[in-house]
Coordinates of C-alpha atoms in Angstrom, one line a residue:
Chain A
X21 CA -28.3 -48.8 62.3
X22 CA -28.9 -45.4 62.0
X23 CA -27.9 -42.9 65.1
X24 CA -30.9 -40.4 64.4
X25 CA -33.4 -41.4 67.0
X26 CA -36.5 -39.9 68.1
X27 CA -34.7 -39.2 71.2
X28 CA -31.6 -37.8 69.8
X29 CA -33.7 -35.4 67.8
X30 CA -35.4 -34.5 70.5
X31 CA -32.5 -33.4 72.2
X32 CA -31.2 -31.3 69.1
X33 CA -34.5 -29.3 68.4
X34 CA -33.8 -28.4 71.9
X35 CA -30.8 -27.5 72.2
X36 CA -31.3 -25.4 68.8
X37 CA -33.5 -23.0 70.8
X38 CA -31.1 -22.7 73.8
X39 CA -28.8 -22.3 71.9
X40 CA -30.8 -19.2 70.1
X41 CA -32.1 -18.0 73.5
X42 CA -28.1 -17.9 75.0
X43 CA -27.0 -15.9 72.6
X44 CA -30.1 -13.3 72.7
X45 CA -31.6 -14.4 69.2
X46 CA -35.2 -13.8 67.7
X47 CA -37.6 -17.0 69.5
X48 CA -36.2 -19.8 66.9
X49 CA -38.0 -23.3 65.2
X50 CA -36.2 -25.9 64.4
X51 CA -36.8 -29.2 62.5
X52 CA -34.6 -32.7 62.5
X53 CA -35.8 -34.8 59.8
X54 CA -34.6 -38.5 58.9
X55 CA -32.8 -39.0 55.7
X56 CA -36.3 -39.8 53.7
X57 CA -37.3 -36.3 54.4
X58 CA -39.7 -36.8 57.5
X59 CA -40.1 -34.8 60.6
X60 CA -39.0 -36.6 63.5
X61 CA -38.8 -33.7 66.1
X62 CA -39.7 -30.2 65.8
X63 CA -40.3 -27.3 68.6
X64 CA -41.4 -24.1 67.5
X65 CA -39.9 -21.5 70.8
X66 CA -42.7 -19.2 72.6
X67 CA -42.7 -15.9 70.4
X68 CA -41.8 -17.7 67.0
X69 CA -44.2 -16.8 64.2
X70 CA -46.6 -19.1 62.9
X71 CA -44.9 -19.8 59.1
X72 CA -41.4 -21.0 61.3
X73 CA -42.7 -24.9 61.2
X74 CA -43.5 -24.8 57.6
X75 CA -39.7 -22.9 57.1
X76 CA -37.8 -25.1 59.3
X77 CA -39.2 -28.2 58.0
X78 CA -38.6 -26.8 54.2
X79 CA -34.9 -25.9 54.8
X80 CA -34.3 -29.2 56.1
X81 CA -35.7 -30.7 53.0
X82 CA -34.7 -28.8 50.4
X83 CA -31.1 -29.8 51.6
X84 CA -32.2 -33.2 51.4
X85 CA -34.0 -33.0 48.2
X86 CA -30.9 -31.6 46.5
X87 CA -28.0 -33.2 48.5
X88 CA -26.2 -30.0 49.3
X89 CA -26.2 -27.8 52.5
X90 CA -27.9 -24.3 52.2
X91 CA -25.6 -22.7 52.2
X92 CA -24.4 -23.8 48.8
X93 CA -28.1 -24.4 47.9
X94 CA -28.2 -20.0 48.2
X95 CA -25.4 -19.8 46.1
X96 CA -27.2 -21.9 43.0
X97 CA -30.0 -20.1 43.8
X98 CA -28.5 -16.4 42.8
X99 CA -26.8 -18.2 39.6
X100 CA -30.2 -20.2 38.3
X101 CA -33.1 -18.3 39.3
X102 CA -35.3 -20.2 37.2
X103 CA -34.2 -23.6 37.8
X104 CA -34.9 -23.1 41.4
X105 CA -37.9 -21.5 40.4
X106 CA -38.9 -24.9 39.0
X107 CA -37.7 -26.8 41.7
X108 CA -39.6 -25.1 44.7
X109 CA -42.6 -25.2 42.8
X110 CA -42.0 -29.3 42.4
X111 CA -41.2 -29.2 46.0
X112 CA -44.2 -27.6 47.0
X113 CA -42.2 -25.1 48.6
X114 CA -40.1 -27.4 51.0
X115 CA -37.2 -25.5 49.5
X116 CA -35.7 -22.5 50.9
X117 CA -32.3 -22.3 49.7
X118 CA -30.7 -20.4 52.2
X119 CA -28.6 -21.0 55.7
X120 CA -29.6 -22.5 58.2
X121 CA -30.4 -26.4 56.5
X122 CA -28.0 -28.4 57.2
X123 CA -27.3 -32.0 56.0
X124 CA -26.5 -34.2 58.9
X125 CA -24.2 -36.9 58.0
X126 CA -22.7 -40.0 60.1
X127 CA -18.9 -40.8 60.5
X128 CA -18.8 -42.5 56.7
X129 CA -20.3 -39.6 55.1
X130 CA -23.7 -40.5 54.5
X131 CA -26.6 -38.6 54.8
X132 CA -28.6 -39.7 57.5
X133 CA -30.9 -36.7 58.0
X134 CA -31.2 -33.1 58.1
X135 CA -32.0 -29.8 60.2
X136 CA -33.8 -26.7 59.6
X137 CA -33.6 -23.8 61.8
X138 CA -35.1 -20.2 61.0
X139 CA -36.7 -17.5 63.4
X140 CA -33.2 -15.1 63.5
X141 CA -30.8 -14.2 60.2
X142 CA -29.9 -17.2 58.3
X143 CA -26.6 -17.3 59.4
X144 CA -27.2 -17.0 63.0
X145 CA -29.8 -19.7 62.4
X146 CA -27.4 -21.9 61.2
X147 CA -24.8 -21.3 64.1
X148 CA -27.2 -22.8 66.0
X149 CA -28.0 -25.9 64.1
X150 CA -24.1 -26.4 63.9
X151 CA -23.7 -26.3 67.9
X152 CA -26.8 -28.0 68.6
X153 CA -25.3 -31.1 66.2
X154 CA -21.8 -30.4 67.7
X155 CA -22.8 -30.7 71.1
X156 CA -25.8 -33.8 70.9
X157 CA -24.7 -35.2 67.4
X158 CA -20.6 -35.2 67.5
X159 CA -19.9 -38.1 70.7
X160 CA -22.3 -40.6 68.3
X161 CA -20.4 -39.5 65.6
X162 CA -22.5 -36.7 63.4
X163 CA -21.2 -33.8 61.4
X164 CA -22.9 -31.0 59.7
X165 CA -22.2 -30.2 56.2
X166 CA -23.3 -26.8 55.6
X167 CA -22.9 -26.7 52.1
X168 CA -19.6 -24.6 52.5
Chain B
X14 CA -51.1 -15.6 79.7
X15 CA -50.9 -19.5 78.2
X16 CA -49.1 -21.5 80.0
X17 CA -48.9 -24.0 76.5
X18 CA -45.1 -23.1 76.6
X19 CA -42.9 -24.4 74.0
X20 CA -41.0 -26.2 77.0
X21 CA -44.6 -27.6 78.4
X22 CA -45.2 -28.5 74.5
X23 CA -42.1 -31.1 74.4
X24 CA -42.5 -32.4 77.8
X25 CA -46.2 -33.0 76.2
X26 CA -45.0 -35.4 73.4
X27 CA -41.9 -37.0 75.1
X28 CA -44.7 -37.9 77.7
X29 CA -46.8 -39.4 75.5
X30 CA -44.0 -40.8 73.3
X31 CA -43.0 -42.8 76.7
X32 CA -46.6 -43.7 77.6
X33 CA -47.3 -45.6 74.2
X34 CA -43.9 -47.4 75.4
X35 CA -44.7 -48.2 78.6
X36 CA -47.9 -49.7 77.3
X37 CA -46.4 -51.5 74.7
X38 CA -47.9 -49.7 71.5
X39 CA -47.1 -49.6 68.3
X40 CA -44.5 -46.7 67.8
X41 CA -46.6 -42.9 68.2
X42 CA -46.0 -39.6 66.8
X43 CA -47.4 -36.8 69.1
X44 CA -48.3 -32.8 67.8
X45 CA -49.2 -30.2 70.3
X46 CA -50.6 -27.1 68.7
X47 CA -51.4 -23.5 70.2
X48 CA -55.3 -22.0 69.8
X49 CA -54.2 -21.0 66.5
X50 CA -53.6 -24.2 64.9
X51 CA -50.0 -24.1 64.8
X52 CA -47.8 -26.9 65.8
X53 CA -45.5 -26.1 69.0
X54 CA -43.7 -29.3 69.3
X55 CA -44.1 -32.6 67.4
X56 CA -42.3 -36.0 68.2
X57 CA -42.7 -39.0 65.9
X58 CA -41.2 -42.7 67.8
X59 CA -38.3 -44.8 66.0
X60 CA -40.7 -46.9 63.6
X61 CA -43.7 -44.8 63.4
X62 CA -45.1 -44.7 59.7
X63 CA -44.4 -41.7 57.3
X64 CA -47.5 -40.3 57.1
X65 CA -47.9 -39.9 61.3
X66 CA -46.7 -36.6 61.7
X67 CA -49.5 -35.3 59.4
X68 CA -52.1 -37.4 60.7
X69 CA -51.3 -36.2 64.7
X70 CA -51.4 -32.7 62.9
X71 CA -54.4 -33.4 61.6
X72 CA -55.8 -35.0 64.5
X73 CA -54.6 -32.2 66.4
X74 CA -55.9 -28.8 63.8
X75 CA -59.2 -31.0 63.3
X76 CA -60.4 -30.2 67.2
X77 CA -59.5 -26.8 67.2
X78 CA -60.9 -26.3 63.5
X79 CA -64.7 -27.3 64.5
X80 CA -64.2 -27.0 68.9
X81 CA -65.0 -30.8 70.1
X82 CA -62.6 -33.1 70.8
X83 CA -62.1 -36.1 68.5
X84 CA -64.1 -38.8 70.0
X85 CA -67.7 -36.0 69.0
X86 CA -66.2 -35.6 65.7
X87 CA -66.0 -39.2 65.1
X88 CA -69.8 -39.7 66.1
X89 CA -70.4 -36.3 63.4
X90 CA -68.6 -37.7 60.8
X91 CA -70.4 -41.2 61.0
X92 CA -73.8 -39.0 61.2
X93 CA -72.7 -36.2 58.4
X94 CA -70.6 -37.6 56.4
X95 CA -71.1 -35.4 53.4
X96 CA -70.4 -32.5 55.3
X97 CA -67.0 -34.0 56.5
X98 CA -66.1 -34.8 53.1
X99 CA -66.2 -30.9 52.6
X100 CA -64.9 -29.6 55.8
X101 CA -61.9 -32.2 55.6
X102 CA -61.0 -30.4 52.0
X103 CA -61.6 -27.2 53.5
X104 CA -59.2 -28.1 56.0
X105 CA -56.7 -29.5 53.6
X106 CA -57.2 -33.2 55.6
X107 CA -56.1 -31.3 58.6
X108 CA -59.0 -33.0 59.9
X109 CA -58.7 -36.4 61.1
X110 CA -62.1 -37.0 63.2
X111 CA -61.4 -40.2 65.3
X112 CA -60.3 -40.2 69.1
X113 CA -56.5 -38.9 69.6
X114 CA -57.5 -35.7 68.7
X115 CA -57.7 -33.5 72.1
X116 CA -58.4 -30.1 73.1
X117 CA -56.4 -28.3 76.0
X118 CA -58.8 -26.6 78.2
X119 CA -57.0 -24.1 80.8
X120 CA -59.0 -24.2 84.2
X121 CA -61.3 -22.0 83.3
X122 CA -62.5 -23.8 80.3
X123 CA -60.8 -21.6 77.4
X124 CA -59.2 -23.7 74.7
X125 CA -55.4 -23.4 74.4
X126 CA -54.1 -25.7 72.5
X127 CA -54.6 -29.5 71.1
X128 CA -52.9 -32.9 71.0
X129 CA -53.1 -35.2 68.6
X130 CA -51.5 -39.0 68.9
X131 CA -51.2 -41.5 66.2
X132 CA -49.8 -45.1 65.5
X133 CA -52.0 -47.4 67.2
X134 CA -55.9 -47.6 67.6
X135 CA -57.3 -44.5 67.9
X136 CA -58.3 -45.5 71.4
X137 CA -54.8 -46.4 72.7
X138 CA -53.6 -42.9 71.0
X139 CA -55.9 -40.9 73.4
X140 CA -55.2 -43.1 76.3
X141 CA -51.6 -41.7 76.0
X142 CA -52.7 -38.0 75.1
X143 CA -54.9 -37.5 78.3
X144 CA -52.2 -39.6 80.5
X145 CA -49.4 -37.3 79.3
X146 CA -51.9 -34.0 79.6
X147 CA -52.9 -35.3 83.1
X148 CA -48.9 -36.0 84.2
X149 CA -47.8 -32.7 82.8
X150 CA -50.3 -30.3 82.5
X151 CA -51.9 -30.9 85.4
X152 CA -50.1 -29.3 88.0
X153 CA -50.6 -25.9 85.4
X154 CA -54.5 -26.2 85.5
X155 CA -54.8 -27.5 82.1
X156 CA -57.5 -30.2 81.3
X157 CA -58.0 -32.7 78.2
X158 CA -61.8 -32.5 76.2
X159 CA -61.5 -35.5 74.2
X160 CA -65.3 -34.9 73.1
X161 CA -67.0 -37.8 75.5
Chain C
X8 CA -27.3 -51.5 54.5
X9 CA -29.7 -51.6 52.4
X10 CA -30.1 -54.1 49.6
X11 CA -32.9 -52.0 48.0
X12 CA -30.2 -50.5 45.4
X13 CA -31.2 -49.2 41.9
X14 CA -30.0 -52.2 40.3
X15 CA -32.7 -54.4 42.5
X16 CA -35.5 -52.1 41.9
X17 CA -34.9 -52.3 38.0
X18 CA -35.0 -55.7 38.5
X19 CA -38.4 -55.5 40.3
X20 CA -40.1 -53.3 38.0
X21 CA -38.7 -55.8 34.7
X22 CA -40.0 -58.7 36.7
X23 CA -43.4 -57.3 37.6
X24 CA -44.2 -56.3 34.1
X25 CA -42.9 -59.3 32.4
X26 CA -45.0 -61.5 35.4
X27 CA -48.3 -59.5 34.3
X28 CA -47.4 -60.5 30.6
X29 CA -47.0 -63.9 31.0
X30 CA -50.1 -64.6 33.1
X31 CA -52.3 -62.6 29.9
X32 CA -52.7 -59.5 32.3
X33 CA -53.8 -55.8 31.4
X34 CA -50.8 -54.1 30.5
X35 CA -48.8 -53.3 34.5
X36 CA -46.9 -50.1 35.9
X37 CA -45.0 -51.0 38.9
X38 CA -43.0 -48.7 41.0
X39 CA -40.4 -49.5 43.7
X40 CA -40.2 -46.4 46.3
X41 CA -37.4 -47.1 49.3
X42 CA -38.4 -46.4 52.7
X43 CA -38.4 -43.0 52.9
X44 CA -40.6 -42.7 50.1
X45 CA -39.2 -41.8 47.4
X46 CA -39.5 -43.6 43.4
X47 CA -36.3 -45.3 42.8
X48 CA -37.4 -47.5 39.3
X49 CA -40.9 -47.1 37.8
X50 CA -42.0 -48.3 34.2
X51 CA -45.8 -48.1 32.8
X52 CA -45.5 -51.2 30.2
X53 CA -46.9 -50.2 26.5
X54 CA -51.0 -49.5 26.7
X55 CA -51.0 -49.2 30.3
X56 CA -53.0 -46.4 30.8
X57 CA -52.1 -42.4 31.8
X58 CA -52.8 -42.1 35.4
X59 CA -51.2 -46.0 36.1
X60 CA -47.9 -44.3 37.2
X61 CA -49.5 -41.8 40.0
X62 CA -51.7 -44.6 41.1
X63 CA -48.7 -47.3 41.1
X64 CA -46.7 -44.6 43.4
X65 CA -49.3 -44.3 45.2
X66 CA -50.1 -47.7 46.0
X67 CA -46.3 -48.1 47.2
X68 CA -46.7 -44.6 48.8
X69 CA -49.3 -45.6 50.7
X70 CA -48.6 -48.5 52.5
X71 CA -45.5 -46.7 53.5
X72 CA -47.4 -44.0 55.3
X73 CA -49.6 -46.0 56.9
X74 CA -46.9 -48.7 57.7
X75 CA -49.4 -51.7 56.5
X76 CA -49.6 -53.5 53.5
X77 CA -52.4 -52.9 50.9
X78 CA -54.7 -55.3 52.1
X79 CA -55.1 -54.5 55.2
X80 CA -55.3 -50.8 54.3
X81 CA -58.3 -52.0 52.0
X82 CA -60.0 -53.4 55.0
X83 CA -59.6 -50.4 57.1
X84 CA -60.5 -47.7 54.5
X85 CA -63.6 -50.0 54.5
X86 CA -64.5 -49.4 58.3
X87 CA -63.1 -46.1 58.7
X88 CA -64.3 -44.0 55.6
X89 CA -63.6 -40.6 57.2
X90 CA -60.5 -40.9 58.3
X91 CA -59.2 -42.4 55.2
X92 CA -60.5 -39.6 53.5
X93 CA -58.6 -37.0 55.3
X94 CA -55.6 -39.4 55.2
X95 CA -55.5 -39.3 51.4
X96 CA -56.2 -36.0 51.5
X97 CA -52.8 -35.1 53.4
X98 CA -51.0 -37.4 51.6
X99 CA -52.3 -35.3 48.8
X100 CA -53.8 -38.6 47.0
X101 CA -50.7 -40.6 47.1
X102 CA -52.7 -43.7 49.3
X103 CA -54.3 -45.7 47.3
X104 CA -55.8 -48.1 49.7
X105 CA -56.3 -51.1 47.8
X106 CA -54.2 -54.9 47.2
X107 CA -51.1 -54.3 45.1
X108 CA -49.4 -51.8 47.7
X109 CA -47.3 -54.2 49.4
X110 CA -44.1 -53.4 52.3
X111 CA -40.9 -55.0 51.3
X112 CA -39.1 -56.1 54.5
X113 CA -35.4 -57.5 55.0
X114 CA -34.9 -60.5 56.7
X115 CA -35.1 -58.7 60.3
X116 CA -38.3 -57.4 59.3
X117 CA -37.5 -54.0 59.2
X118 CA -38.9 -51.9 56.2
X119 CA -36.9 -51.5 53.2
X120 CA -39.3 -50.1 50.4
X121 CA -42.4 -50.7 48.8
X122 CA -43.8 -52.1 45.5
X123 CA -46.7 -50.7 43.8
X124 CA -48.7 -52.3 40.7
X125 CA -51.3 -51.1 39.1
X126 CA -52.9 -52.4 35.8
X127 CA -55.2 -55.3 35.8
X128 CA -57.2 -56.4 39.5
X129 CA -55.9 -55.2 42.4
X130 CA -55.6 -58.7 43.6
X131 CA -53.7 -59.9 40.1
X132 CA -51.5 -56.8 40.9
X133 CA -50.2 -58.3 44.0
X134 CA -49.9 -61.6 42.0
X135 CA -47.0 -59.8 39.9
X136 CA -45.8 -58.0 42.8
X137 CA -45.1 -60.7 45.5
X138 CA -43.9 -63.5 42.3
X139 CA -41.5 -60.6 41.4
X140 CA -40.2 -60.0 44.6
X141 CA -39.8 -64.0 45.3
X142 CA -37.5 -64.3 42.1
X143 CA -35.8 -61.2 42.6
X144 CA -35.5 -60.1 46.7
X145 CA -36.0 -63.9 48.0
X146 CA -32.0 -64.5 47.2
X147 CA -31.5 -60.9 49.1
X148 CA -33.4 -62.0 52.2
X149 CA -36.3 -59.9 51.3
X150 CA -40.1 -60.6 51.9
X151 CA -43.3 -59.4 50.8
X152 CA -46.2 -57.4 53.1
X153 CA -49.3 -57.6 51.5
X154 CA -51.1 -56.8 55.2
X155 CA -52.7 -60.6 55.5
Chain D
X16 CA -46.3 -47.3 15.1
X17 CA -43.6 -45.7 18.0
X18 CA -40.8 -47.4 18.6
X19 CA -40.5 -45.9 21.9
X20 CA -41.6 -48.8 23.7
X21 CA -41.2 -49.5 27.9
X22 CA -38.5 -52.1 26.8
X23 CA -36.4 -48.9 25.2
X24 CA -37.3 -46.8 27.9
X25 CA -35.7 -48.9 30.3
X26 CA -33.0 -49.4 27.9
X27 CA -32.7 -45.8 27.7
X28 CA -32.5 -45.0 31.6
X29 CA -30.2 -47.9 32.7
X30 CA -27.5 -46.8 29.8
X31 CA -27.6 -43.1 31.4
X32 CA -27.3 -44.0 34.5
X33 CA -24.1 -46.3 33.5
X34 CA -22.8 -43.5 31.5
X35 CA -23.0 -41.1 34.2
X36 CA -21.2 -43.8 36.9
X37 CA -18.3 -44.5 33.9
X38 CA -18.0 -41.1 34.0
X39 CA -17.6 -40.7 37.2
X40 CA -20.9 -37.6 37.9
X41 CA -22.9 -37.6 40.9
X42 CA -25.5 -40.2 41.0
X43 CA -28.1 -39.4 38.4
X44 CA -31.7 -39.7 38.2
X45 CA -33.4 -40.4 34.3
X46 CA -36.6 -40.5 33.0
X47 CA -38.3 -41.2 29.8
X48 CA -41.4 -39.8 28.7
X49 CA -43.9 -40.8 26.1
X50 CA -45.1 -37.7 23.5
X51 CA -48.0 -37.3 26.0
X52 CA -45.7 -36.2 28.8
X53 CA -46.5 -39.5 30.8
X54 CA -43.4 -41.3 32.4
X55 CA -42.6 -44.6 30.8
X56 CA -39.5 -45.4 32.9
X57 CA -38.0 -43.6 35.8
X58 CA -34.2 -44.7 37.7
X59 CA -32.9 -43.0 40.3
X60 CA -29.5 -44.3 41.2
X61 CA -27.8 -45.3 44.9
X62 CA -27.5 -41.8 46.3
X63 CA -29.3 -39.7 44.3
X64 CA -31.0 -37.2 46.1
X65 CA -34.8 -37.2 47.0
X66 CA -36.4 -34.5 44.9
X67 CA -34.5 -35.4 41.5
X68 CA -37.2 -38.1 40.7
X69 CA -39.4 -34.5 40.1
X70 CA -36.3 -32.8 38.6
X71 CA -35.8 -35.7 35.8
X72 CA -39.3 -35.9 35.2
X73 CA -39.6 -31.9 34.9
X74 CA -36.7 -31.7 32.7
X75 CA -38.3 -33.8 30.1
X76 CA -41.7 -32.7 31.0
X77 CA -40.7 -29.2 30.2
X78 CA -39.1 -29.6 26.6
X79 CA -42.5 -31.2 25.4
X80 CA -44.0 -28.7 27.2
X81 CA -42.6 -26.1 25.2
X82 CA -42.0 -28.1 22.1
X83 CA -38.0 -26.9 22.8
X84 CA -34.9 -28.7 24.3
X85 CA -33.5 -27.9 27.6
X86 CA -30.7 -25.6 25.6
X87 CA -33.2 -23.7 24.1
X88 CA -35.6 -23.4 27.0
X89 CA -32.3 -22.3 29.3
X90 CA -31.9 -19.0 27.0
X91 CA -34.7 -18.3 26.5
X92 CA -35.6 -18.4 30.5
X93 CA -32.9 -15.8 30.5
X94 CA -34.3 -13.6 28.4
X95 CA -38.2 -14.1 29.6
X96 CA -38.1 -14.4 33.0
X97 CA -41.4 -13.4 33.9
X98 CA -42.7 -15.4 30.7
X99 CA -41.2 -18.4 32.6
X100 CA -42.2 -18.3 36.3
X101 CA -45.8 -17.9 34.6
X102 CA -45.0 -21.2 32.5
X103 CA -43.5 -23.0 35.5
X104 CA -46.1 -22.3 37.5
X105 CA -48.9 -23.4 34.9
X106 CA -46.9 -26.3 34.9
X107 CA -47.0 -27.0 38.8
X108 CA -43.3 -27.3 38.4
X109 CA -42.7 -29.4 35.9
X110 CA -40.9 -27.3 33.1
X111 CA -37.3 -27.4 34.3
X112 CA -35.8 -24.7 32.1
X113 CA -31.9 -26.1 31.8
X114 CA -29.4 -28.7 29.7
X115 CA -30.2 -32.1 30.5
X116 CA -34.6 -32.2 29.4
X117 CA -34.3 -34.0 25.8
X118 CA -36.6 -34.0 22.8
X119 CA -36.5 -37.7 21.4
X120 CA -37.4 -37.4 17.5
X121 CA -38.2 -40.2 15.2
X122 CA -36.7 -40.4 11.8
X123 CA -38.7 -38.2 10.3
X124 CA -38.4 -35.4 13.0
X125 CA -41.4 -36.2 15.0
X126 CA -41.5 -35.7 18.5
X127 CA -42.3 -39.5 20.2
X128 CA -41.3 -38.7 23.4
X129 CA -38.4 -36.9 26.0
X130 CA -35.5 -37.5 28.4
X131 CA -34.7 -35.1 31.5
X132 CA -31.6 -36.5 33.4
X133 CA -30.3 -34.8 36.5
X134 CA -28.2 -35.1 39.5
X135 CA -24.6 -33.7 38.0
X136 CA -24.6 -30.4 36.0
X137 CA -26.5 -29.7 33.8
X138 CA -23.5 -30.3 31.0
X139 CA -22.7 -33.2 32.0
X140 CA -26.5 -34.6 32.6
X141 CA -27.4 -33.8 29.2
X142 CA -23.9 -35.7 27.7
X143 CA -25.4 -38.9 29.3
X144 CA -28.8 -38.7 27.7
X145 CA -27.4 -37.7 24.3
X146 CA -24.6 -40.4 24.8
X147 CA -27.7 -43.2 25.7
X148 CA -30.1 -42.0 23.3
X149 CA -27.4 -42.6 20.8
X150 CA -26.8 -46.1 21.8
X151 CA -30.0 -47.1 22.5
X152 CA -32.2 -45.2 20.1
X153 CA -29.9 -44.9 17.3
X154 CA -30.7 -48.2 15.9
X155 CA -33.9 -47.1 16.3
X156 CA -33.7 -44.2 14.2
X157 CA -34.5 -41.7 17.1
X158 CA -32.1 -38.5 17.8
X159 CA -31.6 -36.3 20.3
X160 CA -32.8 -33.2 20.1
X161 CA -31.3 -31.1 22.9
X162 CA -32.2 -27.5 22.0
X163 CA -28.9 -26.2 20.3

């Protein structure tokens, strides 16, 4: 029985962009989706621009549609331009292979969704996605894998 | 100044999440999306399908793309249905014209944002939108325009 | 977990095609997608026809969006043209409303997958899907949903 | 008469799928197309990620495409980078310019049809659809032809 609720990622998207508004960051979207690659929560803060959905919801897939965190997802990226070239343009775009998507996976290891953040730098995005799924996600038993 | 908040946009769809609950419906998904079309929040229930968060979109961009609510675009499409064939590829299919598709009218009658509700009749979806609009966004002078 | 492995789906897809064959059929494609979506095992049996695999995936696709089986999406594409038209166009064609998309449930009845044949009729396509997943998922616990 | 029938097909992807677990590589995803580019049998195995359904299917896409294995097609990407987003793009995606897409030729050198594997590197996806092809296909008098 999976952990990833509606209500659960709910409470992530939220604490995503409290998390961004704490620490003074640019007005933040975020995106949980389940482990098929669906949206099950998103929030989109006041001040974000209008592409964040469609960014948030791609670096949560691309993680999933590749099975790495973003962070290791950039560093293919840099080494095989054109293969990611390719697979961004079979993705539709629901790529973006940078910080900030990060695999969610339960206490065995398996993925059971994913989270896509972007509105500040990639890496502050991702700190944020990280405390968020620290804070909600760790007492049911969820880790990030950031693709470090 | 709106008062379509990211913060009013989430209690908008856990509202309406709950209401389709309470009622007993099949499992919702809920979008709320500023004047400009853009989603602010979006919620889809444990168990709702994997196309819902599209069709609420839809449901939702579909209002705001022609300016009735979903129940007059229903009664357009069943009259016109040529020229809904085209505006719906115009659109992308971000134009779903059955009831569940509602505009948020601020008290003065300007159009800030839409819902759109999917997962069980269309019927039962708007029920829930203009019960969660009425619970939460009525205190802040905002009014549903479901197109009756 | 799930008992919709690989192995299974193989399985499936062998048994659908070899079904179609015995009973004299137009040459089958069958496609087995899990339940976020996604093809797992697919084969378009020699002379079945170029667009058979798209339209296979899309069967399966398509009762997985909607969360109905085939037949029942038949029945409400019927009353509600315009909606089903922007439904297929966000699902960017892959809902093929039409008998031989049909849910594959586990013995709790919770979603699982879904098979999609496409070849001959659609109603001798859901012949070879439903006898396929008898022989094959009926020792697993699992059960067809055509939408009767 | 092509002896690259949906029997072999199958054939073909189940053997590189049990290479790559005897091997001990990431889950892999195969497919096999026909000399019209059409997919005659697609696996994607227990915990392979979402998008390499696409990937496989690219891979093989891509070297008929071209009329070049995945070796080939990987240098000269290098080289012609411009050439190659252009070609992708034509492609919508599916010309995946790396190790692993496979020419299948007859005896006689003809092309009848193509493999892509992915899901490991590149290296190693490639050794498992040279490795089945072999098994499978040899018999058959069809070789690999994998751009070198």
């Amino acid at each position: 029985m999976t952990v990833l609720t509606c209500a659960v990622a709910l409470k992530l998207v939220e604490a995503i962009l409290a998390e961004g508004r704490a620490r003074g960051f640019a007005p933040l979207t975020a995106a949980v989706l389940d482990a098929g690659g669906h949206v099950v929560a998103l929030a989109r803060d006041d001040g974000s621009s209008l592409l964040r959905p469609q960014i948030a919801t791609g670096k949560a897939w691309g993680v999933l549609g590749m099975g790495f965190g973003g962070r290791e997802l950039a560093q293919r990226a840099a080494k095989m331009p054109a293969f990611f070239t390719a697979a961004i343009e079979l993705a539709d775009g629901k790529l973006v292979p940078v910080p900030g998507g990060v695999l969610i996976r339960d206490s065995q290891g398996h993925i059971v969704g994913a989270i896509g953040v972007t509105g500040d730098t990639s890496d502050n995005d991702e700190i944020c996605a990280v405390a968020a799924l620290a804070a909600i996600g760790g007492p049911l038993g969820l880790k990030p894998d950031t693709g470090v």
